[in-house]
PDB file of C-alpha atoms in Angstrom:
ATOM      1  CA  MET A  30      51.728  66.104  78.437  1.00  0.00           C
ATOM      2  CA  ASN A  31      50.232  62.603  78.319  1.00  0.00           C
ATOM      3  CA  MET A  32      49.138  61.447  74.899  1.00  0.00           C
ATOM      4  CA  PRO A  33      45.642  59.862  74.617  1.00  0.00           C
ATOM      5  CA  ALA A  34      45.485  56.103  74.230  1.00  0.00           C
ATOM      6  CA  PRO A  35      44.620  54.858  70.724  1.00  0.00           C
ATOM      7  CA  ILE A  36      41.043  53.941  71.686  1.00  0.00           C
ATOM      8  CA  GLU A  37      40.502  57.365  73.321  1.00  0.00           C
ATOM      9  CA  LEU A  38      41.937  59.138  70.297  1.00  0.00           C
ATOM     10  CA  LEU A  39      39.644  57.180  67.985  1.00  0.00           C
ATOM     11  CA  THR A  40      36.644  58.094  70.131  1.00  0.00           C
ATOM     12  CA  ALA A  41      37.582  61.757  69.793  1.00  0.00           C
ATOM     13  CA  LEU A  42      37.848  61.402  66.039  1.00  0.00           C
ATOM     14  CA  ARG A  43      34.444  59.798  65.743  1.00  0.00           C
ATOM     15  CA  CYS A  44      32.560  63.133  65.953  1.00  0.00           C
ATOM     16  CA  PRO A  45      32.531  63.999  63.174  1.00  0.00           C
ATOM     17  CA  THR A  46      33.835  60.923  61.385  1.00  0.00           C
ATOM     18  CA  PRO A  47      36.267  61.289  58.453  1.00  0.00           C
ATOM     19  CA  ALA A  48      33.541  60.092  56.085  1.00  0.00           C
ATOM     20  CA  ALA A  49      31.104  62.674  57.366  1.00  0.00           C
ATOM     21  CA  THR A  50      33.470  65.553  56.627  1.00  0.00           C
ATOM     22  CA  THR A  51      34.772  64.263  53.285  1.00  0.00           C
ATOM     23  CA  THR A  52      32.855  63.581  50.113  1.00  0.00           C
ATOM     24  CA  ALA A  53      33.877  60.784  47.782  1.00  0.00           C
ATOM     25  CA  ALA A  54      34.928  63.318  45.155  1.00  0.00           C
ATOM     26  CA  THR A  55      37.419  65.067  47.447  1.00  0.00           C
ATOM     27  CA  MET A  56      39.040  62.001  49.017  1.00  0.00           C
ATOM     28  CA  ARG A  57      42.778  61.714  48.382  1.00  0.00           C
ATOM     29  CA  ILE A  58      43.190  57.965  48.037  1.00  0.00           C
ATOM     30  CA  SER A  59      46.530  56.189  48.169  1.00  0.00           C
ATOM     31  CA  VAL A  60      46.406  52.664  46.711  1.00  0.00           C
ATOM     32  CA  CYS A  61      48.852  50.444  48.614  1.00  0.00           C
ATOM     33  CA  ILE A  62      50.251  47.294  46.990  1.00  0.00           C
ATOM     34  CA  ALA A  63      52.630  44.873  48.696  1.00  0.00           C
ATOM     35  CA  THR A  64      54.203  42.679  46.022  1.00  0.00           C
ATOM     36  CA  TYR A  65      56.473  39.643  45.919  1.00  0.00           C
ATOM     37  CA  ARG A  66      57.752  38.139  42.666  1.00  0.00           C
ATOM     38  CA  ARG A  67      54.593  38.625  40.614  1.00  0.00           C
ATOM     39  CA  PRO A  68      55.744  41.152  38.012  1.00  0.00           C
ATOM     40  CA  GLU A  69      53.255  40.146  35.334  1.00  0.00           C
ATOM     41  CA  ARG A  70      50.308  40.200  37.737  1.00  0.00           C
ATOM     42  CA  LEU A  71      51.482  43.572  39.039  1.00  0.00           C
ATOM     43  CA  ARG A  72      51.697  44.910  35.486  1.00  0.00           C
ATOM     44  CA  VAL A  73      48.068  44.162  34.702  1.00  0.00           C
ATOM     45  CA  LEU A  74      46.939  45.514  38.072  1.00  0.00           C
ATOM     46  CA  LEU A  75      48.710  48.808  37.347  1.00  0.00           C
ATOM     47  CA  ASP A  76      46.984  48.836  33.952  1.00  0.00           C
ATOM     48  CA  ASP A  77      43.665  48.480  35.784  1.00  0.00           C
ATOM     49  CA  LEU A  78      44.470  51.401  38.084  1.00  0.00           C
ATOM     50  CA  ILE A  79      45.319  53.620  35.115  1.00  0.00           C
ATOM     51  CA  VAL A  80      41.765  53.279  33.746  1.00  0.00           C
ATOM     52  CA  GLN A  81      39.894  53.772  37.019  1.00  0.00           C
ATOM     53  CA  ARG A  82      36.951  56.102  36.511  1.00  0.00           C
ATOM     54  CA  ARG A  83      37.823  57.619  39.852  1.00  0.00           C
ATOM     55  CA  PRO A  84      41.658  57.616  39.723  1.00  0.00           C
ATOM     56  CA  PRO A  85      43.704  57.414  42.920  1.00  0.00           C
ATOM     57  CA  HIS A  86      45.822  60.290  44.189  1.00  0.00           C
ATOM     58  CA  GLU A  87      48.860  58.003  44.211  1.00  0.00           C
ATOM     59  CA  VAL A  88      49.876  54.346  44.054  1.00  0.00           C
ATOM     60  CA  ILE A  89      52.436  52.906  46.466  1.00  0.00           C
ATOM     61  CA  VAL A  90      54.244  49.691  45.458  1.00  0.00           C
ATOM     62  CA  VAL A  91      56.448  48.114  48.129  1.00  0.00           C
ATOM     63  CA  ASP A  92      58.474  45.178  46.853  1.00  0.00           C
ATOM     64  CA  ASN A  93      59.233  42.440  49.389  1.00  0.00           C
ATOM     65  CA  ASP A  94      61.767  40.902  46.989  1.00  0.00           C
ATOM     66  CA  ALA A  95      65.257  42.077  47.941  1.00  0.00           C
ATOM     67  CA  GLU A  96      66.265  41.714  44.279  1.00  0.00           C
ATOM     68  CA  GLY A  97      63.630  44.222  43.200  1.00  0.00           C
ATOM     69  CA  SER A  98      61.785  42.034  40.700  1.00  0.00           C
ATOM     70  CA  ALA A  99      58.957  44.587  40.426  1.00  0.00           C
ATOM     71  CA  ARG A 100      61.165  47.570  39.583  1.00  0.00           C
ATOM     72  CA  ALA A 101      61.101  47.063  35.808  1.00  0.00           C
ATOM     73  CA  VAL A 102      57.300  46.871  35.751  1.00  0.00           C
ATOM     74  CA  VAL A 103      57.036  50.121  37.716  1.00  0.00           C
ATOM     75  CA  ASP A 104      59.574  51.856  35.445  1.00  0.00           C
ATOM     76  CA  VAL A 105      57.643  50.836  32.324  1.00  0.00           C
ATOM     77  CA  ALA A 106      54.382  52.094  33.836  1.00  0.00           C
ATOM     78  CA  ARG A 107      55.974  55.435  34.709  1.00  0.00           C
ATOM     79  CA  GLY A 108      57.318  55.761  31.186  1.00  0.00           C
ATOM     80  CA  ARG A 109      53.823  55.503  29.726  1.00  0.00           C
ATOM     81  CA  GLY A 110      52.543  58.499  31.647  1.00  0.00           C
ATOM     82  CA  LEU A 111      50.140  58.059  34.545  1.00  0.00           C
ATOM     83  CA  PRO A 112      47.117  59.913  35.968  1.00  0.00           C
ATOM     84  CA  PHE A 113      48.588  59.477  39.464  1.00  0.00           C
ATOM     85  CA  ALA A 114      51.946  59.511  41.243  1.00  0.00           C
ATOM     86  CA  LEU A 115      53.592  56.071  41.386  1.00  0.00           C
ATOM     87  CA  HIS A 116      56.038  55.368  44.212  1.00  0.00           C
ATOM     88  CA  TYR A 117      58.249  52.289  44.476  1.00  0.00           C
ATOM     89  CA  GLU A 118      60.413  51.011  47.291  1.00  0.00           C
ATOM     90  CA  ILE A 119      62.068  47.713  48.223  1.00  0.00           C
ATOM     91  CA  GLN A 120      61.499  46.319  51.701  1.00  0.00           C
ATOM     92  CA  PRO A 121      64.043  43.445  51.815  1.00  0.00           C
ATOM     93  CA  GLN A 122      63.051  41.687  55.055  1.00  0.00           C
ATOM     94  CA  LYS A 123      60.721  38.824  54.224  1.00  0.00           C
ATOM     95  CA  ASN A 124      57.655  39.867  56.196  1.00  0.00           C
ATOM     96  CA  VAL A 125      54.298  40.842  54.719  1.00  0.00           C
ATOM     97  CA  ALA A 126      53.313  42.915  57.778  1.00  0.00           C
ATOM     98  CA  ILE A 127      56.491  45.026  57.656  1.00  0.00           C
ATOM     99  CA  THR A 128      56.023  45.437  53.909  1.00  0.00           C
ATOM    100  CA  ARG A 129      52.466  46.665  54.347  1.00  0.00           C
ATOM    101  CA  ASN A 130      53.551  48.962  57.172  1.00  0.00           C
ATOM    102  CA  ARG A 131      56.075  50.526  54.813  1.00  0.00           C
ATOM    103  CA  SER A 132      53.340  51.234  52.265  1.00  0.00           C
ATOM    104  CA  VAL A 133      51.308  52.948  55.001  1.00  0.00           C
ATOM    105  CA  ALA A 134      54.320  55.053  55.997  1.00  0.00           C
ATOM    106  CA  LEU A 135      54.840  56.191  52.392  1.00  0.00           C
ATOM    107  CA  ALA A 136      51.195  57.014  51.686  1.00  0.00           C
ATOM    108  CA  GLN A 137      50.166  60.688  51.658  1.00  0.00           C
ATOM    109  CA  GLY A 138      46.418  60.228  51.112  1.00  0.00           C
ATOM    110  CA  ASN A 139      43.716  60.683  53.734  1.00  0.00           C
ATOM    111  CA  TRP A 140      42.270  57.327  52.667  1.00  0.00           C
ATOM    112  CA  LEU A 141      44.230  54.166  51.907  1.00  0.00           C
ATOM    113  CA  ALA A 142      43.032  51.395  49.603  1.00  0.00           C
ATOM    114  CA  PHE A 143      44.698  47.986  49.789  1.00  0.00           C
ATOM    115  CA  VAL A 144      44.611  45.537  46.909  1.00  0.00           C
ATOM    116  CA  ASP A 145      46.709  42.386  46.419  1.00  0.00           C
ATOM    117  CA  ASP A 146      49.246  42.186  43.619  1.00  0.00           C
ATOM    118  CA  ASP A 147      47.463  39.231  41.983  1.00  0.00           C
ATOM    119  CA  GLU A 148      44.041  40.886  41.791  1.00  0.00           C
ATOM    120  CA  ARG A 149      42.259  42.736  38.979  1.00  0.00           C
ATOM    121  CA  ALA A 150      40.288  45.926  39.606  1.00  0.00           C
ATOM    122  CA  PRO A 151      37.446  46.867  37.204  1.00  0.00           C
ATOM    123  CA  PRO A 152      37.147  50.569  36.249  1.00  0.00           C
ATOM    124  CA  ALA A 153      34.408  51.349  38.795  1.00  0.00           C
ATOM    125  CA  TRP A 154      36.218  49.700  41.728  1.00  0.00           C
ATOM    126  CA  LEU A 155      37.811  52.639  43.534  1.00  0.00           C
ATOM    127  CA  GLY A 156      34.879  54.948  42.910  1.00  0.00           C
ATOM    128  CA  ASP A 157      32.469  52.401  44.376  1.00  0.00           C
ATOM    129  CA  LEU A 158      34.581  52.047  47.530  1.00  0.00           C
ATOM    130  CA  ALA A 159      34.838  55.814  47.963  1.00  0.00           C
ATOM    131  CA  ALA A 160      31.116  56.348  47.397  1.00  0.00           C
ATOM    132  CA  ALA A 161      30.252  53.682  49.971  1.00  0.00           C
ATOM    133  CA  ALA A 162      32.576  55.258  52.565  1.00  0.00           C
ATOM    134  CA  ALA A 163      30.830  58.611  52.190  1.00  0.00           C
ATOM    135  CA  ARG A 164      27.302  57.232  51.865  1.00  0.00           C
ATOM    136  CA  PHE A 165      27.455  54.956  54.908  1.00  0.00           C
ATOM    137  CA  ASP A 166      29.599  57.185  57.147  1.00  0.00           C
ATOM    138  CA  ALA A 167      32.225  54.453  57.291  1.00  0.00           C
ATOM    139  CA  ASP A 168      35.771  54.349  58.597  1.00  0.00           C
ATOM    140  CA  ALA A 169      36.528  51.386  56.338  1.00  0.00           C
ATOM    141  CA  VAL A 170      34.857  49.651  53.411  1.00  0.00           C
ATOM    142  CA  LEU A 171      35.370  46.028  52.395  1.00  0.00           C
ATOM    143  CA  GLY A 172      34.475  44.566  49.023  1.00  0.00           C
ATOM    144  CA  PRO A 173      34.363  41.056  47.562  1.00  0.00           C
ATOM    145  CA  VAL A 174      37.252  39.227  45.946  1.00  0.00           C
ATOM    146  CA  LEU A 175      35.827  37.018  43.211  1.00  0.00           C
ATOM    147  CA  PRO A 176      37.902  33.946  42.309  1.00  0.00           C
ATOM    148  CA  LEU A 177      38.517  33.158  38.630  1.00  0.00           C
ATOM    149  CA  LEU A 178      39.129  29.472  38.046  1.00  0.00           C
ATOM    150  CA  PRO A 179      40.799  28.560  34.752  1.00  0.00           C
ATOM    151  CA  ASP A 180      39.086  26.200  32.308  1.00  0.00           C
ATOM    152  CA  SER A 181      41.590  23.525  33.345  1.00  0.00           C
ATOM    153  CA  ALA A 182      40.368  23.490  36.961  1.00  0.00           C
ATOM    154  CA  PRO A 183      39.166  20.055  38.139  1.00  0.00           C
ATOM    155  CA  PRO A 184      35.357  19.802  38.247  1.00  0.00           C
ATOM    156  CA  TRP A 185      35.327  18.958  41.959  1.00  0.00           C
ATOM    157  CA  LEU A 186      37.020  22.293  42.732  1.00  0.00           C
ATOM    158  CA  ARG A 187      34.313  24.167  40.830  1.00  0.00           C
ATOM    159  CA  ARG A 188      31.523  22.304  42.606  1.00  0.00           C
ATOM    160  CA  GLY A 189      33.082  22.883  46.020  1.00  0.00           C
ATOM    161  CA  ARG A 190      33.349  26.699  45.659  1.00  0.00           C
ATOM    162  CA  PHE A 191      36.385  26.594  47.939  1.00  0.00           C
ATOM    163  CA  TYR A 192      37.711  30.026  47.000  1.00  0.00           C
ATOM    164  CA  ASP A 193      34.515  32.030  47.491  1.00  0.00           C
ATOM    165  CA  TRP A 194      34.228  34.758  50.121  1.00  0.00           C
ATOM    166  CA  ALA A 195      31.127  35.356  52.215  1.00  0.00           C
ATOM    167  CA  ARG A 196      29.179  38.340  50.856  1.00  0.00           C
ATOM    168  CA  LEU A 197      26.815  40.820  52.493  1.00  0.00           C
ATOM    169  CA  PRO A 198      24.283  43.424  51.331  1.00  0.00           C
ATOM    170  CA  THR A 199      25.886  46.788  50.583  1.00  0.00           C
ATOM    171  CA  GLY A 200      25.958  49.009  53.671  1.00  0.00           C
ATOM    172  CA  SER A 201      26.009  46.116  56.146  1.00  0.00           C
ATOM    173  CA  VAL A 202      28.375  46.425  59.081  1.00  0.00           C
ATOM    174  CA  VAL A 203      30.871  43.582  58.694  1.00  0.00           C
ATOM    175  CA  PRO A 204      30.924  41.208  61.703  1.00  0.00           C
ATOM    176  CA  VAL A 205      34.352  40.464  63.122  1.00  0.00           C
ATOM    177  CA  ARG A 206      34.264  36.828  61.976  1.00  0.00           C
ATOM    178  CA  LEU A 207      33.974  37.947  58.328  1.00  0.00           C
ATOM    179  CA  LEU A 208      36.688  40.610  58.330  1.00  0.00           C
ATOM    180  CA  ARG A 209      39.003  40.024  55.372  1.00  0.00           C
ATOM    181  CA  PHE A 210      41.631  41.994  53.490  1.00  0.00           C
ATOM    182  CA  GLY A 211      42.539  41.992  49.803  1.00  0.00           C
ATOM    183  CA  ASN A 212      39.992  44.657  48.882  1.00  0.00           C
ATOM    184  CA  VAL A 213      39.583  47.391  51.472  1.00  0.00           C
ATOM    185  CA  LEU A 214      39.473  51.176  51.812  1.00  0.00           C
ATOM    186  CA  LEU A 215      40.530  52.621  55.188  1.00  0.00           C
ATOM    187  CA  SER A 216      40.501  56.103  56.662  1.00  0.00           C
ATOM    188  CA  ALA A 217      44.101  57.141  57.315  1.00  0.00           C
ATOM    189  CA  GLU A 218      43.005  59.065  60.434  1.00  0.00           C
ATOM    190  CA  VAL A 219      41.487  55.971  61.969  1.00  0.00           C
ATOM    191  CA  LEU A 220      44.242  53.657  60.742  1.00  0.00           C
ATOM    192  CA  LEU A 221      46.971  55.773  62.305  1.00  0.00           C
ATOM    193  CA  THR A 222      45.367  55.651  65.738  1.00  0.00           C
ATOM    194  CA  GLN A 223      47.044  52.266  65.980  1.00  0.00           C
ATOM    195  CA  ALA A 224      50.496  52.416  67.553  1.00  0.00           C
ATOM    196  CA  GLN A 225      51.433  49.549  65.238  1.00  0.00           C
ATOM    197  CA  VAL A 226      49.353  49.152  62.081  1.00  0.00           C
ATOM    198  CA  PHE A 227      50.230  45.603  60.953  1.00  0.00           C
ATOM    199  CA  ASP A 228      51.766  43.314  63.577  1.00  0.00           C
ATOM    200  CA  PRO A 229      55.111  41.872  62.345  1.00  0.00           C
ATOM    201  CA  ALA A 230      54.489  38.756  64.451  1.00  0.00           C
ATOM    202  CA  TYR A 231      52.123  37.683  61.646  1.00  0.00           C
ATOM    203  CA  GLY A 232      54.628  38.529  58.926  1.00  0.00           C
ATOM    204  CA  LEU A 233      55.412  34.971  57.816  1.00  0.00           C
ATOM    205  CA  THR A 234      52.161  33.282  58.762  1.00  0.00           C
ATOM    206  CA  GLY A 235      49.565  35.762  57.518  1.00  0.00           C
ATOM    207  CA  GLY A 236      46.669  36.936  59.651  1.00  0.00           C
ATOM    208  CA  GLU A 237      48.041  40.447  60.116  1.00  0.00           C
ATOM    209  CA  ASP A 238      45.094  41.853  58.179  1.00  0.00           C
ATOM    210  CA  GLY A 239      42.394  40.250  60.302  1.00  0.00           C
ATOM    211  CA  ASP A 240      44.269  41.270  63.439  1.00  0.00           C
ATOM    212  CA  LEU A 241      44.306  44.914  62.310  1.00  0.00           C
ATOM    213  CA  LEU A 242      40.641  45.031  61.314  1.00  0.00           C
ATOM    214  CA  ALA A 243      39.596  43.347  64.565  1.00  0.00           C
ATOM    215  CA  ARG A 244      41.582  45.918  66.563  1.00  0.00           C
ATOM    216  CA  LEU A 245      39.931  48.748  64.633  1.00  0.00           C
ATOM    217  CA  THR A 246      36.500  47.247  65.285  1.00  0.00           C
ATOM    218  CA  GLN A 247      37.267  46.957  68.996  1.00  0.00           C
ATOM    219  CA  ALA A 248      38.279  50.620  69.016  1.00  0.00           C
ATOM    220  CA  GLY A 249      34.911  51.620  67.570  1.00  0.00           C
ATOM    221  CA  ALA A 250      35.630  51.843  63.845  1.00  0.00           C
ATOM    222  CA  ARG A 251      32.651  51.412  61.539  1.00  0.00           C
ATOM    223  CA  ILE A 252      33.539  48.852  58.838  1.00  0.00           C
ATOM    224  CA  VAL A 253      30.893  48.339  56.153  1.00  0.00           C
ATOM    225  CA  TRP A 254      30.490  46.153  53.086  1.00  0.00           C
ATOM    226  CA  CYS A 255      30.154  47.326  49.476  1.00  0.00           C
ATOM    227  CA  ASP A 256      29.132  44.415  47.288  1.00  0.00           C
ATOM    228  CA  GLU A 257      29.498  46.416  44.063  1.00  0.00           C
ATOM    229  CA  ALA A 258      33.195  47.200  44.681  1.00  0.00           C
ATOM    230  CA  SER A 259      34.483  43.790  43.635  1.00  0.00           C
ATOM    231  CA  VAL A 260      37.903  42.760  42.412  1.00  0.00           C
ATOM    232  CA  THR A 261      38.791  39.455  40.791  1.00  0.00           C
ATOM    233  CA  GLU A 262      41.601  37.061  41.625  1.00  0.00           C
ATOM    234  CA  PRO A 263      42.810  34.418  39.147  1.00  0.00           C
ATOM    235  CA  VAL A 264      43.371  31.146  41.001  1.00  0.00           C
ATOM    236  CA  GLU A 265      46.908  29.976  40.323  1.00  0.00           C
ATOM    237  CA  ALA A 266      47.634  26.378  39.361  1.00  0.00           C
ATOM    238  CA  ALA A 267      49.639  25.877  42.571  1.00  0.00           C
ATOM    239  CA  ARG A 268      46.481  26.550  44.570  1.00  0.00           C
ATOM    240  CA  MET A 269      44.261  24.055  42.763  1.00  0.00           C
ATOM    241  CA  SER A 270      44.954  21.053  44.962  1.00  0.00           C
ATOM    242  CA  LEU A 271      43.545  19.458  48.072  1.00  0.00           C
ATOM    243  CA  ARG A 272      46.908  19.932  49.780  1.00  0.00           C
ATOM    244  CA  TRP A 273      46.795  23.712  49.295  1.00  0.00           C
ATOM    245  CA  LEU A 274      43.192  23.890  50.502  1.00  0.00           C
ATOM    246  CA  LEU A 275      44.062  21.973  53.658  1.00  0.00           C
ATOM    247  CA  LEU A 276      47.118  24.090  54.404  1.00  0.00           C
ATOM    248  CA  ARG A 277      45.120  27.278  53.898  1.00  0.00           C
ATOM    249  CA  ALA A 278      42.389  25.895  56.199  1.00  0.00           C
ATOM    250  CA  LEU A 279      45.028  25.031  58.797  1.00  0.00           C
ATOM    251  CA  ARG A 280      46.374  28.574  58.672  1.00  0.00           C
ATOM    252  CA  GLY A 281      42.892  30.056  58.803  1.00  0.00           C
ATOM    253  CA  GLY A 282      42.096  28.084  61.935  1.00  0.00           C
ATOM    254  CA  GLN A 283      45.358  29.122  63.535  1.00  0.00           C
ATOM    255  CA  ASP A 284      44.728  32.774  62.639  1.00  0.00           C
ATOM    256  CA  PHE A 285      41.258  32.661  64.193  1.00  0.00           C
ATOM    257  CA  ALA A 286      42.514  31.069  67.412  1.00  0.00           C
ATOM    258  CA  ARG A 287      45.435  33.509  67.667  1.00  0.00           C
ATOM    259  CA  HIS A 288      43.038  36.426  67.337  1.00  0.00           C
ATOM    260  CA  VAL A 289      40.719  34.996  69.998  1.00  0.00           C
ATOM    261  CA  LEU A 290      43.596  34.252  72.369  1.00  0.00           C
ATOM    262  CA  ALA A 291      44.932  37.781  71.832  1.00  0.00           C
ATOM    263  CA  GLY A 292      41.568  39.233  72.853  1.00  0.00           C
ATOM    264  CA  ARG A 293      40.562  40.455  69.397  1.00  0.00           C
ATOM    265  CA  HIS A 294      37.081  38.888  69.696  1.00  0.00           C
ATOM    266  CA  GLY A 295      36.528  40.003  73.272  1.00  0.00           C
ATOM    267  CA  PRO A 296      38.384  39.434  76.551  1.00  0.00           C
ATOM    268  CA  ALA A 297      40.420  36.204  76.385  1.00  0.00           C
ATOM    269  CA  THR A 298      39.024  34.840  79.628  1.00  0.00           C
ATOM    270  CA  ARG A 299      39.676  31.319  80.826  1.00  0.00           C
ATOM    271  CA  GLY A 300      36.086  30.407  79.976  1.00  0.00           C
ATOM    272  CA  ARG A 301      36.371  31.754  76.430  1.00  0.00           C
ATOM    273  CA  ARG A 302      39.636  29.870  75.890  1.00  0.00           C
ATOM    274  CA  LEU A 303      38.124  26.653  77.217  1.00  0.00           C
ATOM    275  CA  ARG A 304      35.032  26.991  75.023  1.00  0.00           C
ATOM    276  CA  LEU A 305      37.210  27.561  71.981  1.00  0.00           C
ATOM    277  CA  LEU A 306      39.282  24.494  72.797  1.00  0.00           C
ATOM    278  CA  LEU A 307      36.319  22.181  73.376  1.00  0.00           C
ATOM    279  CA  ARG A 308      34.334  23.479  70.402  1.00  0.00           C
ATOM    280  CA  ALA A 309      37.321  23.058  68.081  1.00  0.00           C
ATOM    281  CA  LEU A 310      37.904  19.503  69.312  1.00  0.00           C
ATOM    282  CA  LEU A 311      34.263  18.482  68.861  1.00  0.00           C
ATOM    283  CA  GLN A 312      33.967  20.171  65.471  1.00  0.00           C
ATOM    284  CA  MET A 313      37.193  18.576  64.255  1.00  0.00           C
ATOM    285  CA  LEU A 314      35.935  15.102  65.177  1.00  0.00           C
ATOM    286  CA  ALA A 315      32.491  15.715  63.662  1.00  0.00           C
ATOM    287  CA  ALA A 316      33.908  17.149  60.428  1.00  0.00           C
ATOM    288  CA  GLY A 317      36.363  14.254  60.110  1.00  0.00           C
ATOM    289  CA  LEU A 318      33.508  11.759  60.429  1.00  0.00           C
ATOM    290  CA  LEU A 319      31.394  13.648  57.885  1.00  0.00           C
ATOM    291  CA  ALA A 320      34.328  13.678  55.452  1.00  0.00           C
ATOM    292  CA  VAL A 321      34.417   9.885  55.535  1.00  0.00           C
ATOM    293  CA  LEU A 322      30.637   9.541  55.243  1.00  0.00           C
ATOM    294  CA  CYS A 323      30.458  12.012  52.328  1.00  0.00           C
ATOM    295  CA  LEU A 324      33.174  10.379  50.258  1.00  0.00           C
ATOM    296  CA  PRO A 325      30.641   8.371  48.163  1.00  0.00           C
ATOM    297  CA  LEU A 326      28.722  11.624  47.470  1.00  0.00           C
ATOM    298  CA  GLY A 327      31.582  13.309  45.648  1.00  0.00           C
ATOM    299  CA  ARG A 328      35.126  14.454  46.200  1.00  0.00           C
ATOM    300  CA  HIS A 329      34.044  18.062  46.673  1.00  0.00           C
ATOM    301  CA  ARG A 330      31.817  17.145  49.633  1.00  0.00           C
ATOM    302  CA  CYS A 331      34.548  15.084  51.238  1.00  0.00           C
ATOM    303  CA  ALA A 332      37.061  17.904  50.703  1.00  0.00           C
ATOM    304  CA  HIS A 333      34.639  20.413  52.233  1.00  0.00           C
ATOM    305  CA  TRP A 334      34.517  18.544  55.499  1.00  0.00           C
ATOM    306  CA  LEU A 335      38.235  17.793  55.435  1.00  0.00           C
ATOM    307  CA  THR A 336      38.955  21.514  55.288  1.00  0.00           C
ATOM    308  CA  LYS A 337      36.594  22.073  58.214  1.00  0.00           C
ATOM    309  CA  ALA A 338      38.362  19.373  60.219  1.00  0.00           C
ATOM    310  CA  THR A 339      41.764  20.827  59.350  1.00  0.00           C
ATOM    311  CA  ALA A 340      40.699  24.358  60.283  1.00  0.00           C
ATOM    312  CA  ASN A 341      39.625  23.147  63.713  1.00  0.00           C
ATOM    313  CA  PHE A 342      42.873  21.218  64.094  1.00  0.00           C
ATOM    314  CA  GLY A 343      44.567  24.524  63.329  1.00  0.00           C
ATOM    315  CA  LYS A 344      42.692  26.158  66.212  1.00  0.00           C
ATOM    316  CA  LEU A 345      43.856  23.409  68.552  1.00  0.00           C
ATOM    317  CA  SER A 346      47.452  23.659  67.344  1.00  0.00           C
ATOM    318  CA  ALA A 347      47.491  27.387  68.102  1.00  0.00           C
ATOM    319  CA  PHE A 348      47.108  26.556  71.790  1.00  0.00           C
ATOM    320  CA  ALA A 349      50.481  24.791  71.510  1.00  0.00           C
ATOM    321  CA  GLY A 350      52.029  27.811  69.808  1.00  0.00           C
ATOM    322  CA  LEU A 351      52.259  26.141  66.387  1.00  0.00           C
ATOM    323  CA  HIS A 352      51.977  28.413  63.332  1.00  0.00           C
ATOM    324  CA  TYR A 353      52.085  27.395  59.680  1.00  0.00           C
ATOM    325  CA  ARG A 354      54.419  29.903  58.019  1.00  0.00           C
ATOM    326  CA  GLU A 355      52.776  30.180  54.619  1.00  0.00           C
ATOM    327  CA  TYR A 356      54.933  33.113  53.537  1.00  0.00           C
ATOM    328  CA  ALA A 357      58.275  31.709  54.740  1.00  0.00           C
TER     329      ALA A 357
END
């Protein structure tokens, strides 16, 4: 017997949707954490999950460090007694997509929440995500990641607001250009319609999250925003530099272009490819000029336009098959 294609299977699942047949109180939520050499950050995140007002069914920690640097933290947490099951596994191949796929394979919940190992989750976090999924009949819910700059951060970084995410009113359907990971709740039914959840081709560059969410959107998934379900992310010292901002902008531009060229934003026709190429070239030149003109107005303004120019250079470089491997 022929199996239905993923998009046909998702269409069948849409009536009724998982959210429509499940209340927030009865959701079995697996929290999935991919970690790599951040044991102290992981420890405080696990502490946050312990005190969730709406505790998860289980927490899955998949360690991408072959040496198992997160094992001791997990063992200590287990020894304290937990309101949920805590599973730990090492995935030794350096690849964030494969690591996340392993967490999906281990999860037993009918909803999966993803949070990064360097984030902090306030007590209402998981409950707010679950309530939004039920209230807005959603297949996925995204929430904000709020950056926490240390007191030692240079003033120009604070003024530039370089780490802020775009935010939307609660209940808004998230447009494809604003799809982000780091704080998301996904229906397992809808997620598993994908033959491959996270694409390993993005495993060293990043962008596997946006690729997945764009595929789900194309297949008809309803992805909404919950502005109350925020997590925080301390900005590390290594990220407080113009060099890091430019490299992240380069990767972001490459990710966007790769998604467009792969048809994630609609059919990758010759016209769409050409428009992307010409727009990126013109925007790169304009942003570079504005960076020079804004230099007397403050370093943060100059840096803003430099990141825009670099992001558009990233789009152009993707046409040549170049990919900045941030996680290599």
